CSV table of C-alpha atoms in Angstrom, one decimal:
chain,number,residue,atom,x,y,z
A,1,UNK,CA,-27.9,-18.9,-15.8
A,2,UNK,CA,-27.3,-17.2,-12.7
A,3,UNK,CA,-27.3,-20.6,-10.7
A,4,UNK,CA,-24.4,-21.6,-13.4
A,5,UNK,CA,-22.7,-18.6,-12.7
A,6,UNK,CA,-22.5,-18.8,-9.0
A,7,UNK,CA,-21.2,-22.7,-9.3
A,8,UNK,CA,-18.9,-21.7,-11.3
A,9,UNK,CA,-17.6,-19.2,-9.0
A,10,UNK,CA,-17.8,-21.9,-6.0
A,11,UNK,CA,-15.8,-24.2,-8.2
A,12,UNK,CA,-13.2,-21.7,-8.8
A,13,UNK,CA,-12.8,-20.3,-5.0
A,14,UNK,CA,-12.2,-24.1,-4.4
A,15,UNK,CA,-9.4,-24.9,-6.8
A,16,UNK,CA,-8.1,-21.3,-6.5
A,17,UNK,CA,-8.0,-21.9,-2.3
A,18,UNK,CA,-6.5,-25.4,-2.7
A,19,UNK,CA,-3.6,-23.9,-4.7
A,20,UNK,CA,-3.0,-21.0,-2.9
A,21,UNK,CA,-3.0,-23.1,0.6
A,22,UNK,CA,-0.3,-25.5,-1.4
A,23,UNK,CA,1.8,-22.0,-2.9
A,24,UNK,CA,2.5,-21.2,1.1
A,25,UNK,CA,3.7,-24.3,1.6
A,26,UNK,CA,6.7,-23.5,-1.0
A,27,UNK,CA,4.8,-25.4,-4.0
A,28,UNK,CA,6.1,-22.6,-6.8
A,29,UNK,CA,4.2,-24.5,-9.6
A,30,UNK,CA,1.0,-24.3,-7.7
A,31,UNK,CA,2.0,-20.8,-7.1
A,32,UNK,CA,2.2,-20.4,-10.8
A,33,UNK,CA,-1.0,-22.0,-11.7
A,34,UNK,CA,-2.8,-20.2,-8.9
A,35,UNK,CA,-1.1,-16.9,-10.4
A,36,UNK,CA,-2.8,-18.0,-13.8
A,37,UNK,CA,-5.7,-18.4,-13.0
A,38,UNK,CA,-6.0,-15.6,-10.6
A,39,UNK,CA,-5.5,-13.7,-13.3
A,40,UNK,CA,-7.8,-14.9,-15.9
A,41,UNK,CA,-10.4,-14.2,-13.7
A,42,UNK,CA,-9.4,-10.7,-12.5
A,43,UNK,CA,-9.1,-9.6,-15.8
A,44,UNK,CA,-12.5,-10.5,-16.6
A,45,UNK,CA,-13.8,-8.8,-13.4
A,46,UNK,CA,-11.8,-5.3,-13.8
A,47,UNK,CA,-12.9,-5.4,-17.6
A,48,UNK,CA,-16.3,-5.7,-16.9
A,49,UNK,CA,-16.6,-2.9,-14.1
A,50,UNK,CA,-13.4,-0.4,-15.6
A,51,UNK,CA,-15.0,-0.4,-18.9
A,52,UNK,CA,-14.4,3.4,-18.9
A,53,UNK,CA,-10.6,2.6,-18.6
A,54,UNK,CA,-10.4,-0.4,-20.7
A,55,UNK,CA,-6.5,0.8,-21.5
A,56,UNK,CA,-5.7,0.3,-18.1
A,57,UNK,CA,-7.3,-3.0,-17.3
A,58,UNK,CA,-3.9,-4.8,-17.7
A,59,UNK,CA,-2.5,-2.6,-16.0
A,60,UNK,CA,-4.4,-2.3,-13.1
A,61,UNK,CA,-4.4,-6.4,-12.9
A,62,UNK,CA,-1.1,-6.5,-12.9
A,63,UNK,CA,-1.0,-4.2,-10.1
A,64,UNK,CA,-3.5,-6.3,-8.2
A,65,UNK,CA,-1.8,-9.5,-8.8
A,66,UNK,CA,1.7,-8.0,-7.2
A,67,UNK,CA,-0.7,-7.0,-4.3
A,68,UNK,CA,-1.8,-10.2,-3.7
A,69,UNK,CA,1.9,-11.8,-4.3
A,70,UNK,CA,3.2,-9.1,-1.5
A,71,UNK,CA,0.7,-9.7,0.6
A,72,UNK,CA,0.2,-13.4,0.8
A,73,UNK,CA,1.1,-14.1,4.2
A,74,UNK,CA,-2.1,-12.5,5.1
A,75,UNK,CA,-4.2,-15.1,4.0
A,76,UNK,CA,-5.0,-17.6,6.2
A,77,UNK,CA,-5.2,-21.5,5.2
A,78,UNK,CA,-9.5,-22.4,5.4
A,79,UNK,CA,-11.1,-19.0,5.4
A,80,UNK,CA,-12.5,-18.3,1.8
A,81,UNK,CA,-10.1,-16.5,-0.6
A,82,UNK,CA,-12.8,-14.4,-2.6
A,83,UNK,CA,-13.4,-12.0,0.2
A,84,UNK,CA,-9.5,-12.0,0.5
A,85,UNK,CA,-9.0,-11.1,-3.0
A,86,UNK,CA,-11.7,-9.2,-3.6
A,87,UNK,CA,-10.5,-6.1,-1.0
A,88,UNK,CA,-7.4,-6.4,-2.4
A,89,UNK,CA,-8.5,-5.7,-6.0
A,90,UNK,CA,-10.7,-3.0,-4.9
A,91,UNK,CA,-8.3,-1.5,-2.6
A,92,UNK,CA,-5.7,-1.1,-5.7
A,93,UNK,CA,-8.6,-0.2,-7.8
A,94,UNK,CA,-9.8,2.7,-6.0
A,95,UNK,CA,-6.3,3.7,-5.2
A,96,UNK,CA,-5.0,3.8,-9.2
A,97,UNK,CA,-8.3,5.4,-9.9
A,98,UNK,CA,-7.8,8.2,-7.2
A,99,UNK,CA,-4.2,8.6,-8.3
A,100,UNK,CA,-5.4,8.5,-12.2
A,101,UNK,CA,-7.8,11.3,-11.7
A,102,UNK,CA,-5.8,13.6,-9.8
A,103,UNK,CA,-3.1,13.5,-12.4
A,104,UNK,CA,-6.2,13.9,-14.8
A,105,UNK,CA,-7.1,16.8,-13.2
A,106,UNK,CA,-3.7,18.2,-14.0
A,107,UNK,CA,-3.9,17.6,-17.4
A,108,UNK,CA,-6.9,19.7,-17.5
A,109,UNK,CA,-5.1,23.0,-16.2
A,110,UNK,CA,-2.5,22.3,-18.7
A,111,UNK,CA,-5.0,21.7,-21.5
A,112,UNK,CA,-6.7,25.0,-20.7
A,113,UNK,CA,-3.7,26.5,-22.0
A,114,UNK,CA,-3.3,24.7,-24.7
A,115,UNK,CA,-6.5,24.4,-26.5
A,116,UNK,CA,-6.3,25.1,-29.8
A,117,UNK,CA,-3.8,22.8,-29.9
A,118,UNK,CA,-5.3,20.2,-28.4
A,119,UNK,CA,-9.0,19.7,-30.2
A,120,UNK,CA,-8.9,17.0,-32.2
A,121,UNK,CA,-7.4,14.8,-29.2
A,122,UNK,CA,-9.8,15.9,-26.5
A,123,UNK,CA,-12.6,15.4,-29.2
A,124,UNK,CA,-11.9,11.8,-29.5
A,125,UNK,CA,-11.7,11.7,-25.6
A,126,UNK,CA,-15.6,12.8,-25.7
A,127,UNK,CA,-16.3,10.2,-28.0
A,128,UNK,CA,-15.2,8.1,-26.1
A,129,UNK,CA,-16.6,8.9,-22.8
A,130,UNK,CA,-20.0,9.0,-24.5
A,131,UNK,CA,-19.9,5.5,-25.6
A,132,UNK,CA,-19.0,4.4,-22.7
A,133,UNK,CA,-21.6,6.7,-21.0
A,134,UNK,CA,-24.6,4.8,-23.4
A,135,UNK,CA,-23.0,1.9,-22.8
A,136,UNK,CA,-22.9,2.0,-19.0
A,137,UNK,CA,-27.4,2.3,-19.3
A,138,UNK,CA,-27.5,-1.4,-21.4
A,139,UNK,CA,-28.2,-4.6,-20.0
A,140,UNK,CA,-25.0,-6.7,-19.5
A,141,UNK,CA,-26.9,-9.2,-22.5
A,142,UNK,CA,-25.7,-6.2,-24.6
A,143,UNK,CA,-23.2,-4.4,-22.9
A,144,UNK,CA,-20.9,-7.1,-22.4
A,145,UNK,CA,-20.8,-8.9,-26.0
A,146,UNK,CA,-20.2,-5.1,-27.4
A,147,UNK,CA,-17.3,-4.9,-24.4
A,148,UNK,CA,-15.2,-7.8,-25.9
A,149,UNK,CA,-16.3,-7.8,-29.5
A,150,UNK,CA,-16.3,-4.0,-30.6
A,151,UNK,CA,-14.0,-2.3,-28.3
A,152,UNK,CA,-11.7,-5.6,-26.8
A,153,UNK,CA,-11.7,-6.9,-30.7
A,154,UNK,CA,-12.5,-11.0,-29.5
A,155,UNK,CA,-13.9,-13.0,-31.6
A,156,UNK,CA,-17.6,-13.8,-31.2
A,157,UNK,CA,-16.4,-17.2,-29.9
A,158,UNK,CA,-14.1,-15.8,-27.2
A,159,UNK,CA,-16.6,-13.4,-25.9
A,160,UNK,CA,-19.5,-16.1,-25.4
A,161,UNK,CA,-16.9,-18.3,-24.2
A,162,UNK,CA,-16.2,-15.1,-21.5
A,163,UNK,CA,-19.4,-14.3,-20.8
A,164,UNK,CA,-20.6,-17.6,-20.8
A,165,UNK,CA,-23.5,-16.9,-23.7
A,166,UNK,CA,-23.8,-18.8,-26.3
A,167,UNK,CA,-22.7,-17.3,-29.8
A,168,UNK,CA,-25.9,-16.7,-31.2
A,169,UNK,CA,-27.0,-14.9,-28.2
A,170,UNK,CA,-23.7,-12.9,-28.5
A,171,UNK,CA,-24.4,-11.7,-32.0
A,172,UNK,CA,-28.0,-10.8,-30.8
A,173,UNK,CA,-26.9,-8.7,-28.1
A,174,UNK,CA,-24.5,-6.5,-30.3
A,175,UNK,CA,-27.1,-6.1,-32.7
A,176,UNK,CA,-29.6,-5.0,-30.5
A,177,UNK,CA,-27.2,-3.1,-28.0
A,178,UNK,CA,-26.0,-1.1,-30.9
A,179,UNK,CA,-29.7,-0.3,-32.4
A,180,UNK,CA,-30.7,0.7,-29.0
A,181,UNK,CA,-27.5,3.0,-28.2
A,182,UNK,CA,-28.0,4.6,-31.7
A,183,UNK,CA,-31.6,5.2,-31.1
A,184,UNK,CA,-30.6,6.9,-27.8
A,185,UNK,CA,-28.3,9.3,-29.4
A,186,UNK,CA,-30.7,10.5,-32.2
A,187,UNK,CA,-32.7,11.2,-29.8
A,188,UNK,CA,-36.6,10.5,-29.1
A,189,UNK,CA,-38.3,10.4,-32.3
B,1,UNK,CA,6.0,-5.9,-18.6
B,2,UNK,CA,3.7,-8.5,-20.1
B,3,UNK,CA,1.7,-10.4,-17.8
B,4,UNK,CA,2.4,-14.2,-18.7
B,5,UNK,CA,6.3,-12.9,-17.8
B,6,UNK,CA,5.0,-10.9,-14.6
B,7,UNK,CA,3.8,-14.3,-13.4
B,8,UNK,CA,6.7,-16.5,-13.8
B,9,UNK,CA,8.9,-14.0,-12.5
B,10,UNK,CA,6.5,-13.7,-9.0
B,11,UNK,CA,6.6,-17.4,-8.9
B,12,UNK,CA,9.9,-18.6,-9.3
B,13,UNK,CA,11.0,-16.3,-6.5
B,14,UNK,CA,8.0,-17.3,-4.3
B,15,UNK,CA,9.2,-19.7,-1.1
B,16,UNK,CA,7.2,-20.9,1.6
B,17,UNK,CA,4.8,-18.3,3.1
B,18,UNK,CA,5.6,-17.8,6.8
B,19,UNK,CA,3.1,-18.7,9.2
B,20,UNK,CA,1.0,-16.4,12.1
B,21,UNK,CA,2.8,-13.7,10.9
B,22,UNK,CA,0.2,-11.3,12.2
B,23,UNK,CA,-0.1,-12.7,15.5
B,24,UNK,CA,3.9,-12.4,16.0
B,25,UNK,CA,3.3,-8.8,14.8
B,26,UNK,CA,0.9,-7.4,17.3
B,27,UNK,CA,2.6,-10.0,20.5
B,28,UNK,CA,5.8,-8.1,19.5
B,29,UNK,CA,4.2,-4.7,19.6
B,30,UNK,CA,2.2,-5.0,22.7
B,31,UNK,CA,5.1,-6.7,24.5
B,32,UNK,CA,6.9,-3.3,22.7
B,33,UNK,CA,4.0,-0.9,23.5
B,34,UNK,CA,3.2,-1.9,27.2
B,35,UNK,CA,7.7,-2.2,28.4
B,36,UNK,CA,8.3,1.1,26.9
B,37,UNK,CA,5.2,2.8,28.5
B,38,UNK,CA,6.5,1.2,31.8
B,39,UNK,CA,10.0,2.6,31.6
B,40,UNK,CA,8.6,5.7,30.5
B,41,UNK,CA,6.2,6.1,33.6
B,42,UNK,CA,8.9,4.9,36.0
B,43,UNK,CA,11.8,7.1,34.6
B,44,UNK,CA,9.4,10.2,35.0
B,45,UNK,CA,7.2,10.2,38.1
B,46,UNK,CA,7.1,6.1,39.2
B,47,UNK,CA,4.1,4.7,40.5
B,48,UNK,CA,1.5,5.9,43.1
B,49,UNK,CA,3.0,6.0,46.3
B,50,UNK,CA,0.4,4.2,48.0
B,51,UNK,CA,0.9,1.3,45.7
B,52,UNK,CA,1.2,-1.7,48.5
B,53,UNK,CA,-2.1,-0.3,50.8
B,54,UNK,CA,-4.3,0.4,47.4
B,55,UNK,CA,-3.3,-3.3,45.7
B,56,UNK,CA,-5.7,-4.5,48.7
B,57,UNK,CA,-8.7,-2.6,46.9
B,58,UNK,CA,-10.5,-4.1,44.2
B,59,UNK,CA,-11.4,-0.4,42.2
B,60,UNK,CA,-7.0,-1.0,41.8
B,61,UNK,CA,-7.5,-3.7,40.0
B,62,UNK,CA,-10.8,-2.9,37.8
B,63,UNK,CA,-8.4,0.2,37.0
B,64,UNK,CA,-6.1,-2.0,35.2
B,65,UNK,CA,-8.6,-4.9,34.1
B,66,UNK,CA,-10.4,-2.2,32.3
B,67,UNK,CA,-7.9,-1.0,29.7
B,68,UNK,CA,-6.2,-4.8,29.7
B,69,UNK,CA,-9.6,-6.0,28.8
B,70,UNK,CA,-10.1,-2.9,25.9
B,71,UNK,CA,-6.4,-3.3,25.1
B,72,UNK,CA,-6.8,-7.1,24.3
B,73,UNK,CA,-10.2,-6.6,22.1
B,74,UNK,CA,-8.8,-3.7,20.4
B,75,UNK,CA,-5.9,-5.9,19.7
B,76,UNK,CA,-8.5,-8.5,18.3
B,77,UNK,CA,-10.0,-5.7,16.3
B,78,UNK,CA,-6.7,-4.2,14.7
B,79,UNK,CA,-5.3,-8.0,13.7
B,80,UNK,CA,-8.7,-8.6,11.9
B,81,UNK,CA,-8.7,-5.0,10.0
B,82,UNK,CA,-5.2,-5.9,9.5
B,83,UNK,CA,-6.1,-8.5,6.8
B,84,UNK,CA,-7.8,-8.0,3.4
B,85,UNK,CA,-11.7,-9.2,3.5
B,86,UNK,CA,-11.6,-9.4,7.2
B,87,UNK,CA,-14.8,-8.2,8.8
B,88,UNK,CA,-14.7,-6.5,12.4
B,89,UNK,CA,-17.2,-8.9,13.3
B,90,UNK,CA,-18.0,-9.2,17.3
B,91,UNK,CA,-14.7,-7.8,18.1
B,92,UNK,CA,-16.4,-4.4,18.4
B,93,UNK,CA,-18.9,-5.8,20.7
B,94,UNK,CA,-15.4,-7.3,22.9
B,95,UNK,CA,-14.1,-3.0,22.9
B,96,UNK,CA,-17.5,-2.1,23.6
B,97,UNK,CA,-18.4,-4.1,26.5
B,98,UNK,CA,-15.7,-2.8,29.1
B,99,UNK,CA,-16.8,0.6,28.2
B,100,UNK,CA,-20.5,-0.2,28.9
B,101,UNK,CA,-19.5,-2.0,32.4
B,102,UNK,CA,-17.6,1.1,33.3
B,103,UNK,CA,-19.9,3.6,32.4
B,104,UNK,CA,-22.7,1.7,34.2
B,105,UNK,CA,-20.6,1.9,37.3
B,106,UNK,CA,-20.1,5.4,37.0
B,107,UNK,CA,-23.7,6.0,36.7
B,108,UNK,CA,-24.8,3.9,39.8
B,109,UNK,CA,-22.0,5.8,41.8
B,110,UNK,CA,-23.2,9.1,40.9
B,111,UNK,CA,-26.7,8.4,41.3
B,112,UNK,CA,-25.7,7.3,45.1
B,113,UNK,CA,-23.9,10.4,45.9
B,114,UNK,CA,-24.8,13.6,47.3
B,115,UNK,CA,-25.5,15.9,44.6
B,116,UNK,CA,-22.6,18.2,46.1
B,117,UNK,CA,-20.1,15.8,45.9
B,118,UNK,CA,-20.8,14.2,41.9
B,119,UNK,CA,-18.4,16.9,40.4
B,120,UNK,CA,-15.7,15.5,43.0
B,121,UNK,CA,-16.2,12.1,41.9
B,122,UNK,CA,-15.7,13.2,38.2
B,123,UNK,CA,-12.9,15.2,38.2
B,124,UNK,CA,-10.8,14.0,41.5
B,125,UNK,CA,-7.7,15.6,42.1
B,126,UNK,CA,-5.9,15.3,38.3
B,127,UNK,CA,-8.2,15.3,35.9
B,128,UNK,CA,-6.0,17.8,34.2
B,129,UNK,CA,-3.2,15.9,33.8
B,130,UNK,CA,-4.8,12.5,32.8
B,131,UNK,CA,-5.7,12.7,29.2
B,132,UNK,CA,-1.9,13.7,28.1
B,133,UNK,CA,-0.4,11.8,30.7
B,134,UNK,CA,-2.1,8.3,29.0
B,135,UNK,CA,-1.6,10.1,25.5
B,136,UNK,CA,2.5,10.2,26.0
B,137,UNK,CA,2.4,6.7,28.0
B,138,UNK,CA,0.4,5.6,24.3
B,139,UNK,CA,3.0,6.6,22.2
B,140,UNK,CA,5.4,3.5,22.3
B,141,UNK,CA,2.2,1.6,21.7
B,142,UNK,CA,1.3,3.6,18.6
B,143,UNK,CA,3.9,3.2,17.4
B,144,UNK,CA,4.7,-0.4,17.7
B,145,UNK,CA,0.9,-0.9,16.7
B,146,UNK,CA,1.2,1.0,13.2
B,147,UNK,CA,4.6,-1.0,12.8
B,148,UNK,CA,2.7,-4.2,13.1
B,149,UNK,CA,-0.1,-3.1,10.9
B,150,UNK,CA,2.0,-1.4,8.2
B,151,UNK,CA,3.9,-5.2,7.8
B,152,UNK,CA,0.3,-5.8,7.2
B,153,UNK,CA,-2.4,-5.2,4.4
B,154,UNK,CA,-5.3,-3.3,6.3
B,155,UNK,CA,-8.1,-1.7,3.1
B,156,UNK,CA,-10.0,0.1,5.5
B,157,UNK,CA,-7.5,2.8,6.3
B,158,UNK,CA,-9.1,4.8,9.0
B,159,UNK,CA,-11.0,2.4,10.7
B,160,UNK,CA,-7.9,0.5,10.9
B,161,UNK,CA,-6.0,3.3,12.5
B,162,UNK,CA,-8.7,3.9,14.6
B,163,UNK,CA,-8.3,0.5,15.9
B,164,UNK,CA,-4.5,0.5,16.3
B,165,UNK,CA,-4.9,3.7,18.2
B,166,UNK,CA,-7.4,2.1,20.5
B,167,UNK,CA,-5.7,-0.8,21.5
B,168,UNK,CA,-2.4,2.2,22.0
B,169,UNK,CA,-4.8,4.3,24.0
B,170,UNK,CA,-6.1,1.3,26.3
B,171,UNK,CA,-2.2,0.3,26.9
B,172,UNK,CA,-1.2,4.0,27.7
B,173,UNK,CA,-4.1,3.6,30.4
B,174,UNK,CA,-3.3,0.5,31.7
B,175,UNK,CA,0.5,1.3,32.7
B,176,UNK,CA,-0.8,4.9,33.8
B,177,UNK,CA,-3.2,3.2,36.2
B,178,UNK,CA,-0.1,1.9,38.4
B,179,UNK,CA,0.5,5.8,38.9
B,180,UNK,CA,-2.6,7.1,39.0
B,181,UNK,CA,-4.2,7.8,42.6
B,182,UNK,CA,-7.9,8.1,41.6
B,183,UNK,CA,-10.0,5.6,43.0
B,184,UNK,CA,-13.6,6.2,41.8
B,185,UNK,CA,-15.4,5.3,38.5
B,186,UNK,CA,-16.4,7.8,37.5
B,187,UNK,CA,-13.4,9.6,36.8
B,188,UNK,CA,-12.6,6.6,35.2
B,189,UNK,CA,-15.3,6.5,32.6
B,190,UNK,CA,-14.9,10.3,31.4
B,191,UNK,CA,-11.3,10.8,32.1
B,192,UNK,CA,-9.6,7.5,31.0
B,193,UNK,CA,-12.3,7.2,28.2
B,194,UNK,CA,-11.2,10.6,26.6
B,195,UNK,CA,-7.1,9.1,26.9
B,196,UNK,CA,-8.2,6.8,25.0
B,197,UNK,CA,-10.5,8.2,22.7
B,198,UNK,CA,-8.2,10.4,21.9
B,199,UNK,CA,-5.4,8.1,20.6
B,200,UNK,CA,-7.8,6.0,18.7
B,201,UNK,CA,-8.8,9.7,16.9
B,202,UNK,CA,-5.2,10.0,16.1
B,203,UNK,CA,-5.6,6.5,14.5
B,204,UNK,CA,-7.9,7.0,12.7
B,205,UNK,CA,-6.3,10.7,11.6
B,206,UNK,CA,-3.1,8.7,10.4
B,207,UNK,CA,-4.7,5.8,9.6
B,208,UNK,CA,-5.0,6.9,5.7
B,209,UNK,CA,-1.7,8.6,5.8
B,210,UNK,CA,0.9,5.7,7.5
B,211,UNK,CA,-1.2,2.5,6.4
B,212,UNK,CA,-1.1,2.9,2.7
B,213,UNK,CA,0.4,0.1,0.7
């Protein structure tokens, strides 16, 4: 599965380059396609890593894909586009986060303040963060079907199509992912 | 804004990319750096008197194939950390290597001297006014250099800067070299070392600061 995986990836680096390289040369519906694509794929990549800020994964791509369209004259025609992409996704990534967390930090003064008011929000916010939390210790078998199907709301089709499980092996992993984060929060018997 | 939209939008104003842009970037701001750092240097003291008797020495020339040699590698060095997924790669080996020849020189010279007369060798007769005199001859070059990179998309911030303020420092150096009367390596090696060094830590200071994008 892994060996799939990584040929998959090589495939898409080539068609990926191959568009880009004709998008410099003016070709705007290569541009678009490559655009597309590019995106497809980021958003499965910032899901599966920002699953503690799964509201912001749009977001956040389409941040990184205006990076890449501003900065597109700074890849160069026959070195390989991953690498090139990749630091620009996680150079947006850790700069949203670092911005997101220092306004976050804000919000906590304020909410200091304004406690009582704000309970029942902040509660939810610790539910949250403690799914994600017991989600974060599962293999991605589990983690990942429970990603798109609970908390992204695909279908079980669209998540093995993702993930590249098959269905049956999608439904497994939500069952057991689920069994094995409630046993974790009840505790050891 | 919904993503589909985002993407038409980017592509329908997209033209042809233009080419080398960051090798015209860091040609311009060398050719920037270096003829501002000359003007400077001539409008305020000019070059070394002796200028015509000491181009017949060779230590003149190490003294500016030296920087040229950091300035160019540095160069190599910024325009790689200048581009997303861009290692450094052997380019640090390129700044590294001048440094090594020089300080190797420096050591054989000392250890051929009279014990008396090593502190001479090292300091000369201006080590005091070396270090901020190839600072301020730097500046045009910093300047230019975080120009070129800032039309750039550098991710590693301060290593970047670091780099840009190398390749200002070894420029400062070079054009301060046509002024400067010392004639032995070892001044060289701690003296015009520290000029350097010292812009490339102002690099990689600002570096986080001025390269953000």
């Amino acid at each position: 599965m892994q060996r799939t995986a990584l040929e998959a990836a090589g495939r898409a680096e080539s068609r990926l380059r191959d568009l880009m390289v004709r998008a410099q040369e003016g070709d705007a519906a290569a541009y678009a396609n490559f655009l597309r694509d590019l995106t497809a794929h980021l958003r499965a990549f910032l899901r599966k890593r920002l699953y503690q800020h799964l509201d912001d994964v749009e977001d956040i791509t389409q941040e990184v894909l205006l990076a890449v369209h501003k900065q597109r004259h700074t890849y160069r025609p026959g070195e390989p586009l991953t690498p090139w992409v990749h630091a620009i996704a996680r150079y947006k990534v850790v700069d949203l986060l670092r911005a997101r967390s220092s306004r976050e930090a804000l919000h906590d003064a304020i909410d200091d303040e304004m406690q009582l008011f704000a309970q029942s929000d902040q509660e939810a916010g610790e539910a949250r963060r403690d799914i994600a939390k017991l989600l974060k210790d599962l293999p991605d078998r589990h983690r990942l079907p429970i990603l798109h199907v609970k908390l992204d709301g695909l279908s079980v089709a669209e998540a093995a199509q993702r993930t590249g499980m098959s269905e049956s092996a999608v439904k497994v992993g939500i069952h057991r992912g689920i069994k094995s984060m409630a046993t974790k929060i009840e505790g050891p018997q | 804004m919904k993503t589909e939209s985002m993407i038409d939008v980017l592509s329908a104003h997209a033209g042809p990319v233009p080419r080398h842009v960051t090798e015209r970037r860091f040609a311009i701001a060398a050719m920037i750096g270096v003829t501002l750092a000359a003007v400077l240097m001539l409008m305020t003291s000019g070059v070394r008197a002796d200028i015509e008797s000491a181009a017949r020495l060779p230590m003149f020339w190490f003294k500016l194939l030296f920087p040229a040699a950091v300035a160019v590698a540095a160069m190599w060095m910024t325009a790689r950390l200048s581009r997303p997924g861009v290692s450094v790669g052997v380019a640090s080996i390129a700044v590294a290597a001048p440094f090594v020849v020089l300080w190797l020189m420096a050591v054989v010279a000392l250890l051929n001297a009279e014990s008396a007369a090593r502190i001479d060798l090292v300091l000369g007769s201006t080590w005091r006014t070396c270090v901020p005199d190839i600072a301020l001859l730097a500046l045009p070059a910093f300047v230019a250099t975080f120009w070129a990179m800032r039309g750039l998309a550098p991710t590693r911030l301060a290593l970047a800067g670091a780099a840009g303020g190398l390749m200002a420092g070894a420029i400062g150096a070079m054009v301060y070299a046509l002024r400067c009367p010392e004639m032995e390596s070892p001044f060289l090696a701690v003296w015009y070392a520290t000029g350097i060094g010292v812009t490339a830590a102002a690099g990689a200071l600002l570096g986080p600061r001025l390269l953000r994008w």
